[in-house]
């Protein structure tokens, strides 16, 4: 269900009170993105994102925060490309998080998220 039960062994050597019992896998990251660089491949501009290990695991659960961190690190934003980039980013977090770099391409059309997935994250 929706109940989390956590057992904490607090009667052992080295434990200091108060005990903080924070299941790390439910939390969010301090940083989802390690770096963002611009690339030109075949004459086309692209954002190359290197996610942190924590970002690879948790960005899909905190998509808005993670995506905005990425945009802020590069300090790049155009309203006309926002949804295309967001769909590409989300697709990478859910289906290509194992890649070394996540390339977001502003020239790609703004299509549905389903189409973004079918096209391998870069429609």
mmCIF file of N, CA and C in Angstrom:
data_model
loop_
_atom_site.group_PDB
_atom_site.id
_atom_site.type_symbol
_atom_site.label_atom_id
_atom_site.label_comp_id
_atom_site.label_asym_id
_atom_site.label_seq_id
_atom_site.Cartn_x
_atom_site.Cartn_y
_atom_site.Cartn_z
ATOM 1 N N UNK A 1 0.812 -1.185 0.000
ATOM 2 C CA UNK A 1 0.000 0.000 0.000
ATOM 3 C C UNK A 1 0.858 1.253 0.000
ATOM 4 N N UNK A 2 0.392 2.225 0.707
ATOM 5 C CA UNK A 2 1.098 3.506 0.781
ATOM 6 C C UNK A 2 1.768 3.720 2.130
ATOM 7 N N UNK A 3 1.948 2.665 2.902
ATOM 8 C CA UNK A 3 2.538 2.773 4.223
ATOM 9 C C UNK A 3 3.994 2.332 4.186
ATOM 10 N N UNK A 4 4.853 3.144 4.760
ATOM 11 C CA UNK A 4 6.264 2.809 4.889
ATOM 12 C C UNK A 4 6.548 2.521 6.352
ATOM 13 N N UNK A 5 7.094 1.352 6.620
ATOM 14 C CA UNK A 5 7.497 1.000 7.974
ATOM 15 C C UNK A 5 9.009 0.830 7.968
ATOM 16 N N UNK A 6 9.663 1.578 8.823
ATOM 17 C CA UNK A 6 11.114 1.509 8.891
ATOM 18 C C UNK A 6 11.511 1.132 10.304
ATOM 19 N N UNK A 7 12.366 0.118 10.412
ATOM 20 C CA UNK A 7 12.868 -0.310 11.713
ATOM 21 C C UNK A 7 14.301 0.210 11.860
ATOM 22 N N UNK A 8 14.558 0.906 12.941
ATOM 23 C CA UNK A 8 15.869 1.508 13.168
ATOM 24 C C UNK A 8 16.498 0.870 14.395
ATOM 25 N N UNK A 9 17.679 0.276 14.189
ATOM 26 C CA UNK A 9 18.412 -0.284 15.323
ATOM 27 C C UNK A 9 19.141 0.862 16.012
ATOM 28 N N UNK A 10 18.551 1.337 17.094
ATOM 29 C CA UNK A 10 19.119 2.502 17.770
ATOM 30 C C UNK A 10 19.785 2.143 19.088
ATOM 31 N N UNK A 11 19.698 0.908 19.503
ATOM 32 C CA UNK A 11 20.333 0.487 20.755
ATOM 33 C C UNK A 11 21.649 -0.224 20.472
ATOM 34 N N UNK A 12 22.449 0.352 19.582
ATOM 35 C CA UNK A 12 23.736 -0.233 19.233
ATOM 36 C C UNK A 12 24.834 0.806 19.425
ATOM 37 N N UNK A 13 26.064 0.331 19.531
ATOM 38 C CA UNK A 13 27.204 1.200 19.747
ATOM 39 C C UNK A 13 27.335 2.223 18.613
ATOM 40 N N UNK A 14 27.599 3.477 18.987
ATOM 41 C CA UNK A 14 27.840 4.532 18.024
ATOM 42 C C UNK A 14 26.633 5.379 17.662
ATOM 43 N N UNK A 15 25.442 4.963 18.051
ATOM 44 C CA UNK A 15 24.251 5.738 17.723
ATOM 45 C C UNK A 15 24.141 6.924 18.664
ATOM 46 N N UNK A 16 23.884 8.090 18.117
ATOM 47 C CA UNK A 16 23.752 9.317 18.886
ATOM 48 C C UNK A 16 22.323 9.820 18.738
ATOM 49 N N UNK A 17 21.728 10.185 19.865
ATOM 50 C CA UNK A 17 20.359 10.706 19.831
ATOM 51 C C UNK A 17 20.372 12.213 19.629
ATOM 52 N N UNK A 18 19.414 12.791 18.964
ATOM 53 C CA UNK A 18 18.269 12.128 18.354
ATOM 54 C C UNK A 18 18.679 11.398 17.073
ATOM 55 N N UNK A 19 18.025 10.303 16.785
ATOM 56 C CA UNK A 19 18.276 9.498 15.596
ATOM 57 C C UNK A 19 17.427 10.044 14.451
ATOM 58 N N UNK A 20 18.058 10.290 13.330
ATOM 59 C CA UNK A 20 17.324 10.695 12.137
ATOM 60 C C UNK A 20 17.127 9.467 11.271
ATOM 61 N N UNK A 21 15.901 9.118 11.046
ATOM 62 C CA UNK A 21 15.576 7.951 10.218
ATOM 63 C C UNK A 21 15.000 8.449 8.900
ATOM 64 N N UNK A 22 15.875 8.626 7.929
ATOM 65 C CA UNK A 22 15.470 9.153 6.629
ATOM 66 C C UNK A 22 15.800 8.121 5.560
ATOM 67 N N UNK A 23 14.805 7.453 5.024
ATOM 68 C CA UNK A 23 15.108 6.477 3.965
ATOM 69 C C UNK A 23 15.625 7.202 2.728
ATOM 70 N N UNK A 24 16.899 7.036 2.402
ATOM 71 C CA UNK A 24 17.542 7.785 1.332
ATOM 72 C C UNK A 24 16.847 7.614 -0.005
ATOM 73 N N UNK A 25 16.249 6.495 -0.228
ATOM 74 C CA UNK A 25 15.649 6.247 -1.542
ATOM 75 C C UNK A 25 14.330 6.977 -1.751
ATOM 76 N N UNK A 26 13.786 7.593 -0.729
ATOM 77 C CA UNK A 26 12.577 8.394 -0.891
ATOM 78 C C UNK A 26 12.890 9.870 -1.068
ATOM 79 N N UNK A 27 14.124 10.237 -0.807
ATOM 80 C CA UNK A 27 14.493 11.649 -0.814
ATOM 81 C C UNK A 27 14.755 12.184 -2.207
ATOM 82 N N UNK A 28 15.134 13.418 -2.259
ATOM 83 C CA UNK A 28 15.532 14.012 -3.523
ATOM 84 C C UNK A 28 17.025 14.296 -3.464
ATOM 85 N N UNK A 29 17.580 14.677 -4.565
ATOM 86 C CA UNK A 29 19.020 14.900 -4.660
ATOM 87 C C UNK A 29 19.376 16.340 -4.343
ATOM 88 N N UNK A 30 20.594 16.519 -3.896
ATOM 89 C CA UNK A 30 21.107 17.877 -3.754
ATOM 90 C C UNK A 30 21.310 18.463 -5.147
ATOM 91 N N UNK A 31 21.768 17.637 -6.072
ATOM 92 C CA UNK A 31 21.955 18.028 -7.469
ATOM 93 C C UNK A 31 21.564 16.862 -8.367
ATOM 94 N N UNK A 32 20.757 17.150 -9.357
ATOM 95 C CA UNK A 32 20.368 16.141 -10.337
ATOM 96 C C UNK A 32 21.299 16.169 -11.549
ATOM 97 N N UNK A 33 21.890 17.332 -11.789
ATOM 98 C CA UNK A 33 22.714 17.530 -12.970
ATOM 99 C C UNK A 33 24.124 17.926 -12.566
ATOM 100 N N UNK A 34 25.103 17.203 -13.101
ATOM 101 C CA UNK A 34 26.495 17.526 -12.831
ATOM 102 C C UNK A 34 26.941 18.702 -13.690
ATOM 103 N N UNK A 35 26.632 18.639 -14.993
ATOM 104 C CA UNK A 35 27.003 19.745 -15.880
ATOM 105 C C UNK A 35 26.124 19.757 -17.120
ATOM 106 N N UNK A 36 26.092 20.916 -17.751
ATOM 107 C CA UNK A 36 25.377 21.096 -19.015
ATOM 108 C C UNK A 36 26.311 21.839 -19.955
ATOM 109 N N UNK A 37 26.515 21.279 -21.128
ATOM 110 C CA UNK A 37 27.395 21.903 -22.112
ATOM 111 C C UNK A 37 26.658 22.037 -23.433
ATOM 112 N N UNK A 38 27.060 23.006 -24.219
ATOM 113 C CA UNK A 38 26.493 23.121 -25.560
ATOM 114 C C UNK A 38 27.403 22.400 -26.544
ATOM 115 N N UNK A 39 26.777 21.733 -27.493
ATOM 116 C CA UNK A 39 27.501 21.030 -28.539
ATOM 117 C C UNK A 39 26.942 21.443 -29.887
ATOM 118 N N UNK A 40 27.753 21.344 -30.897
ATOM 119 C CA UNK A 40 27.269 21.480 -32.262
ATOM 120 C C UNK A 40 27.673 20.191 -32.971
ATOM 121 N N UNK A 41 26.650 19.411 -33.335
ATOM 122 C CA UNK A 41 26.877 18.149 -34.037
ATOM 123 C C UNK A 41 26.212 18.247 -35.403
ATOM 124 N N UNK A 42 26.981 18.020 -36.445
ATOM 125 C CA UNK A 42 26.468 18.128 -37.816
ATOM 126 C C UNK A 42 25.809 19.480 -38.048
ATOM 127 N N UNK A 43 26.374 20.518 -37.451
ATOM 128 C CA UNK A 43 25.861 21.863 -37.626
ATOM 129 C C UNK A 43 24.613 22.191 -36.821
ATOM 130 N N UNK A 44 24.223 21.305 -35.908
ATOM 131 C CA UNK A 44 22.992 21.497 -35.135
ATOM 132 C C UNK A 44 23.330 21.621 -33.660
ATOM 133 N N UNK A 45 22.780 22.657 -33.018
ATOM 134 C CA UNK A 45 23.000 22.940 -31.598
ATOM 135 C C UNK A 45 22.295 21.911 -30.724
ATOM 136 N N UNK A 46 22.954 21.494 -29.663
ATOM 137 C CA UNK A 46 22.413 20.513 -28.730
ATOM 138 C C UNK A 46 22.908 20.834 -27.324
ATOM 139 N N UNK A 47 22.100 20.524 -26.323
ATOM 140 C CA UNK A 47 22.522 20.609 -24.927
ATOM 141 C C UNK A 47 22.943 19.218 -24.476
ATOM 142 N N UNK A 48 24.136 19.088 -23.966
ATOM 143 C CA UNK A 48 24.651 17.815 -23.493
ATOM 144 C C UNK A 48 24.673 17.836 -21.975
ATOM 145 N N UNK A 49 23.850 17.003 -21.375
ATOM 146 C CA UNK A 49 23.674 16.984 -19.920
ATOM 147 C C UNK A 49 24.367 15.764 -19.336
ATOM 148 N N UNK A 50 25.156 15.998 -18.298
ATOM 149 C CA UNK A 50 25.735 14.886 -17.545
ATOM 150 C C UNK A 50 25.015 14.851 -16.203
ATOM 151 N N UNK A 51 24.155 13.851 -16.001
ATOM 152 C CA UNK A 51 23.418 13.767 -14.740
ATOM 153 C C UNK A 51 24.311 13.215 -13.624
ATOM 154 N N UNK A 52 23.979 13.552 -12.388
ATOM 155 C CA UNK A 52 24.649 12.925 -11.249
ATOM 156 C C UNK A 52 24.091 11.514 -11.102
ATOM 157 N N UNK A 53 24.753 10.683 -10.335
ATOM 158 C CA UNK A 53 24.222 9.342 -10.087
ATOM 159 C C UNK A 53 22.852 9.422 -9.430
ATOM 160 N N UNK A 54 22.714 10.351 -8.488
ATOM 161 C CA UNK A 54 21.429 10.538 -7.827
ATOM 162 C C UNK A 54 20.374 11.001 -8.830
ATOM 163 N N UNK A 55 20.758 11.876 -9.755
ATOM 164 C CA UNK A 55 19.851 12.340 -10.784
ATOM 165 C C UNK A 55 19.382 11.215 -11.695
ATOM 166 N N UNK A 56 20.271 10.274 -11.993
ATOM 167 C CA UNK A 56 19.898 9.124 -12.835
ATOM 168 C C UNK A 56 18.776 8.310 -12.188
ATOM 169 N N UNK A 57 18.815 8.237 -10.866
ATOM 170 C CA UNK A 57 17.830 7.428 -10.146
ATOM 171 C C UNK A 57 16.565 8.216 -9.824
ATOM 172 N N UNK A 58 16.721 9.473 -9.365
ATOM 173 C CA UNK A 58 15.576 10.184 -8.793
ATOM 174 C C UNK A 58 14.958 11.284 -9.647
ATOM 175 N N UNK A 59 15.623 11.718 -10.714
ATOM 176 C CA UNK A 59 15.087 12.834 -11.507
ATOM 177 C C UNK A 59 13.681 12.540 -12.019
ATOM 178 N N UNK A 60 13.410 11.297 -12.375
ATOM 179 C CA UNK A 60 12.081 10.975 -12.910
ATOM 180 C C UNK A 60 10.978 11.151 -11.877
ATOM 181 N N UNK A 61 11.327 11.133 -10.605
ATOM 182 C CA UNK A 61 10.329 11.323 -9.542
ATOM 183 C C UNK A 61 10.156 12.803 -9.184
ATOM 184 N N UNK A 62 11.112 13.619 -9.594
ATOM 185 C CA UNK A 62 11.104 15.055 -9.288
ATOM 186 C C UNK A 62 11.363 15.829 -10.579
ATOM 187 N N UNK A 63 10.605 15.510 -11.624
ATOM 188 C CA UNK A 63 10.905 15.973 -12.974
ATOM 189 C C UNK A 63 10.974 17.496 -13.086
ATOM 190 N N UNK A 64 10.049 18.212 -12.468
ATOM 191 C CA UNK A 64 10.064 19.674 -12.601
ATOM 192 C C UNK A 64 11.308 20.278 -11.959
ATOM 193 N N UNK A 65 11.613 19.854 -10.746
ATOM 194 C CA UNK A 65 12.787 20.368 -10.036
ATOM 195 C C UNK A 65 14.063 20.029 -10.792
ATOM 196 N N UNK A 66 14.174 18.789 -11.229
ATOM 197 C CA UNK A 66 15.379 18.340 -11.932
ATOM 198 C C UNK A 66 15.554 19.068 -13.262
ATOM 199 N N UNK A 67 14.483 19.202 -14.032
ATOM 200 C CA UNK A 67 14.577 19.870 -15.333
ATOM 201 C C UNK A 67 14.926 21.347 -15.170
ATOM 202 N N UNK A 68 14.306 22.003 -14.199
ATOM 203 C CA UNK A 68 14.611 23.420 -13.991
ATOM 204 C C UNK A 68 16.050 23.621 -13.489
ATOM 205 N N UNK A 69 16.550 22.696 -12.690
ATOM 206 C CA UNK A 69 17.955 22.781 -12.283
ATOM 207 C C UNK A 69 18.855 22.731 -13.511
ATOM 208 N N UNK A 70 18.530 21.839 -14.435
ATOM 209 C CA UNK A 70 19.313 21.708 -15.658
ATOM 210 C C UNK A 70 19.285 23.000 -16.467
ATOM 211 N N UNK A 71 18.099 23.566 -16.657
ATOM 212 C CA UNK A 71 17.988 24.829 -17.395
ATOM 213 C C UNK A 71 18.753 25.949 -16.691
ATOM 214 N N UNK A 72 18.661 25.994 -15.377
ATOM 215 C CA UNK A 72 19.347 27.044 -14.613
ATOM 216 C C UNK A 72 20.859 26.892 -14.673
ATOM 217 N N UNK A 73 21.355 25.673 -14.709
ATOM 218 C CA UNK A 73 22.811 25.478 -14.779
ATOM 219 C C UNK A 73 23.368 25.979 -16.098
ATOM 220 N N UNK A 74 22.578 25.872 -17.144
ATOM 221 C CA UNK A 74 23.044 26.362 -18.438
ATOM 222 C C UNK A 74 22.625 27.811 -18.667
ATOM 223 N N UNK A 75 21.660 28.263 -17.897
ATOM 224 C CA UNK A 75 21.103 29.617 -18.025
ATOM 225 C C UNK A 75 20.582 29.861 -19.435
ATOM 226 N N UNK A 76 19.849 28.870 -19.892
ATOM 227 C CA UNK A 76 19.304 28.933 -21.241
ATOM 228 C C UNK A 76 17.837 28.548 -21.199
ATOM 229 N N UNK A 77 17.030 29.386 -21.807
ATOM 230 C CA UNK A 77 15.601 29.079 -21.827
ATOM 231 C C UNK A 77 14.917 29.904 -22.898
ATOM 232 N N UNK A 78 14.196 29.222 -23.738
ATOM 233 C CA UNK A 78 13.329 29.878 -24.705
ATOM 234 C C UNK A 78 11.967 29.226 -24.603
ATOM 235 N N UNK A 79 10.955 30.028 -24.406
ATOM 236 C CA UNK A 79 9.609 29.498 -24.220
ATOM 237 C C UNK A 79 9.184 28.596 -25.375
ATOM 238 N N UNK A 80 9.599 28.924 -26.582
ATOM 239 C CA UNK A 80 9.182 28.153 -27.752
ATOM 240 C C UNK A 80 9.729 26.725 -27.762
ATOM 241 N N UNK A 81 10.809 26.469 -27.044
ATOM 242 C CA UNK A 81 11.394 25.119 -27.032
ATOM 243 C C UNK A 81 11.189 24.385 -25.708
ATOM 244 N N UNK A 82 10.548 25.033 -24.747
ATOM 245 C CA UNK A 82 10.430 24.476 -23.395
ATOM 246 C C UNK A 82 9.846 23.063 -23.384
ATOM 247 N N UNK A 83 8.680 22.869 -23.991
ATOM 248 C CA UNK A 83 8.009 21.574 -23.891
ATOM 249 C C UNK A 83 8.720 20.473 -24.656
ATOM 250 N N UNK A 84 9.328 20.817 -25.771
ATOM 251 C CA UNK A 84 10.109 19.827 -26.497
ATOM 252 C C UNK A 84 11.294 19.364 -25.646
ATOM 253 N N UNK A 85 12.022 20.318 -25.062
ATOM 254 C CA UNK A 85 13.169 19.972 -24.212
ATOM 255 C C UNK A 85 12.733 19.205 -22.969
ATOM 256 N N UNK A 86 11.627 19.625 -22.376
ATOM 257 C CA UNK A 86 11.141 18.946 -21.170
ATOM 258 C C UNK A 86 10.773 17.497 -21.486
ATOM 259 N N UNK A 87 10.092 17.267 -22.592
ATOM 260 C CA UNK A 87 9.735 15.893 -22.969
ATOM 261 C C UNK A 87 10.977 15.055 -23.246
ATOM 262 N N UNK A 88 11.973 15.650 -23.914
ATOM 263 C CA UNK A 88 13.219 14.926 -24.164
ATOM 264 C C UNK A 88 13.917 14.584 -22.845
ATOM 265 N N UNK A 89 13.956 15.561 -21.941
ATOM 266 C CA UNK A 89 14.596 15.349 -20.639
ATOM 267 C C UNK A 89 13.875 14.241 -19.868
ATOM 268 N N UNK A 90 12.559 14.344 -19.791
ATOM 269 C CA UNK A 90 11.777 13.326 -19.066
ATOM 270 C C UNK A 90 11.997 11.941 -19.659
ATOM 271 N N UNK A 91 11.994 11.845 -20.971
ATOM 272 C CA UNK A 91 12.220 10.563 -21.639
ATOM 273 C C UNK A 91 13.578 9.979 -21.251
ATOM 274 N N UNK A 92 14.604 10.821 -21.211
ATOM 275 C CA UNK A 92 15.927 10.340 -20.817
ATOM 276 C C UNK A 92 15.925 9.847 -19.368
ATOM 277 N N UNK A 93 15.220 10.549 -18.489
ATOM 278 C CA UNK A 93 15.207 10.114 -17.079
ATOM 279 C C UNK A 93 14.495 8.783 -16.905
ATOM 280 N N UNK A 94 13.505 8.518 -17.746
ATOM 281 C CA UNK A 94 12.711 7.298 -17.597
ATOM 282 C C UNK A 94 13.205 6.129 -18.446
ATOM 283 N N UNK A 95 13.770 6.410 -19.626
ATOM 284 C CA UNK A 95 14.090 5.327 -20.553
ATOM 285 C C UNK A 95 15.548 5.269 -20.998
ATOM 286 N N UNK A 96 16.323 6.282 -20.711
ATOM 287 C CA UNK A 96 17.723 6.293 -21.156
ATOM 288 C C UNK A 96 18.639 6.812 -20.059
ATOM 289 N N UNK A 97 18.279 6.578 -18.807
ATOM 290 C CA UNK A 97 19.067 7.130 -17.695
ATOM 291 C C UNK A 97 20.459 6.511 -17.604
ATOM 292 N N UNK A 98 20.695 5.420 -18.265
ATOM 293 C CA UNK A 98 21.983 4.736 -18.267
ATOM 294 C C UNK A 98 23.005 5.395 -19.188
ATOM 295 N N UNK A 99 22.551 6.256 -20.101
ATOM 296 C CA UNK A 99 23.486 6.904 -21.025
ATOM 297 C C UNK A 99 24.423 7.850 -20.276
ATOM 298 N N UNK A 100 25.664 7.964 -20.759
ATOM 299 C CA UNK A 100 26.642 8.870 -20.144
ATOM 300 C C UNK A 100 26.161 10.311 -20.183
ATOM 301 N N UNK A 101 25.601 10.695 -21.321
ATOM 302 C CA UNK A 101 25.110 12.057 -21.532
ATOM 303 C C UNK A 101 23.692 11.993 -22.073
ATOM 304 N N UNK A 102 22.912 12.963 -21.671
ATOM 305 C CA UNK A 102 21.557 13.093 -22.202
ATOM 306 C C UNK A 102 21.577 14.313 -23.115
ATOM 307 N N UNK A 103 21.387 14.106 -24.396
ATOM 308 C CA UNK A 103 21.409 15.214 -25.344
ATOM 309 C C UNK A 103 19.999 15.701 -25.627
ATOM 310 N N UNK A 104 19.778 16.969 -25.358
ATOM 311 C CA UNK A 104 18.503 17.616 -25.635
ATOM 312 C C UNK A 104 18.717 18.531 -26.830
ATOM 313 N N UNK A 105 17.817 18.440 -27.778
ATOM 314 C CA UNK A 105 17.995 19.163 -29.028
ATOM 315 C C UNK A 105 16.854 20.147 -29.237
ATOM 316 N N UNK A 106 17.137 21.451 -29.073
ATOM 317 C CA UNK A 106 16.094 22.472 -29.180
ATOM 318 C C UNK A 106 15.398 22.520 -30.537
ATOM 319 N N UNK A 107 16.063 22.070 -31.605
ATOM 320 C CA UNK A 107 15.452 22.127 -32.938
ATOM 321 C C UNK A 107 14.363 21.070 -33.133
ATOM 322 N N UNK A 108 14.280 20.106 -32.223
ATOM 323 C CA UNK A 108 13.283 19.036 -32.363
ATOM 324 C C UNK A 108 11.884 19.607 -32.170
ATOM 325 N N UNK A 109 10.904 19.062 -32.877
ATOM 326 C CA UNK A 109 9.538 19.590 -32.769
ATOM 327 C C UNK A 109 8.900 19.242 -31.428
ATOM 328 N N UNK A 110 7.968 20.070 -31.013
ATOM 329 C CA UNK A 110 7.202 19.806 -29.796
ATOM 330 C C UNK A 110 6.084 18.837 -30.157
ATOM 331 N N UNK A 111 6.291 17.581 -29.793
ATOM 332 C CA UNK A 111 5.306 16.533 -30.065
ATOM 333 C C UNK A 111 4.839 15.967 -28.725
ATOM 334 N N UNK A 112 3.903 15.062 -28.756
ATOM 335 C CA UNK A 112 3.412 14.465 -27.506
ATOM 336 C C UNK A 112 4.530 13.682 -26.824
ATOM 337 N N UNK A 113 4.357 13.454 -25.532
ATOM 338 C CA UNK A 113 5.359 12.686 -24.795
ATOM 339 C C UNK A 113 5.449 11.268 -25.344
ATOM 340 N N UNK A 114 4.316 10.683 -25.699
ATOM 341 C CA UNK A 114 4.304 9.334 -26.283
ATOM 342 C C UNK A 114 5.138 9.257 -27.551
ATOM 343 N N UNK A 115 5.014 10.260 -28.407
ATOM 344 C CA UNK A 115 5.810 10.302 -29.638
ATOM 345 C C UNK A 115 7.283 10.469 -29.312
ATOM 346 N N UNK A 116 7.587 11.271 -28.315
ATOM 347 C CA UNK A 116 8.972 11.451 -27.881
ATOM 348 C C UNK A 116 9.572 10.099 -27.477
ATOM 349 N N UNK A 117 8.829 9.292 -26.753
ATOM 350 C CA UNK A 117 9.307 7.976 -26.325
ATOM 351 C C UNK A 117 9.533 7.085 -27.541
ATOM 352 N N UNK A 118 8.549 7.038 -28.435
ATOM 353 C CA UNK A 118 8.643 6.183 -29.623
ATOM 354 C C UNK A 118 9.860 6.539 -30.476
ATOM 355 N N UNK A 119 10.187 7.829 -30.526
ATOM 356 C CA UNK A 119 11.310 8.308 -31.336
ATOM 357 C C UNK A 119 12.647 8.234 -30.590
ATOM 358 N N UNK A 120 12.706 7.521 -29.476
ATOM 359 C CA UNK A 120 13.964 7.342 -28.750
ATOM 360 C C UNK A 120 14.444 8.569 -28.008
ATOM 361 N N UNK A 121 13.516 9.388 -27.534
ATOM 362 C CA UNK A 121 13.750 10.593 -26.727
ATOM 363 C C UNK A 121 14.102 11.829 -27.534
ATOM 364 N N UNK A 122 14.401 11.695 -28.810
ATOM 365 C CA UNK A 122 14.733 12.858 -29.643
ATOM 366 C C UNK A 122 13.921 12.800 -30.937
ATOM 367 N N UNK A 123 12.658 13.267 -30.876
ATOM 368 C CA UNK A 123 11.756 13.147 -32.039
ATOM 369 C C UNK A 123 12.180 14.017 -33.223
#
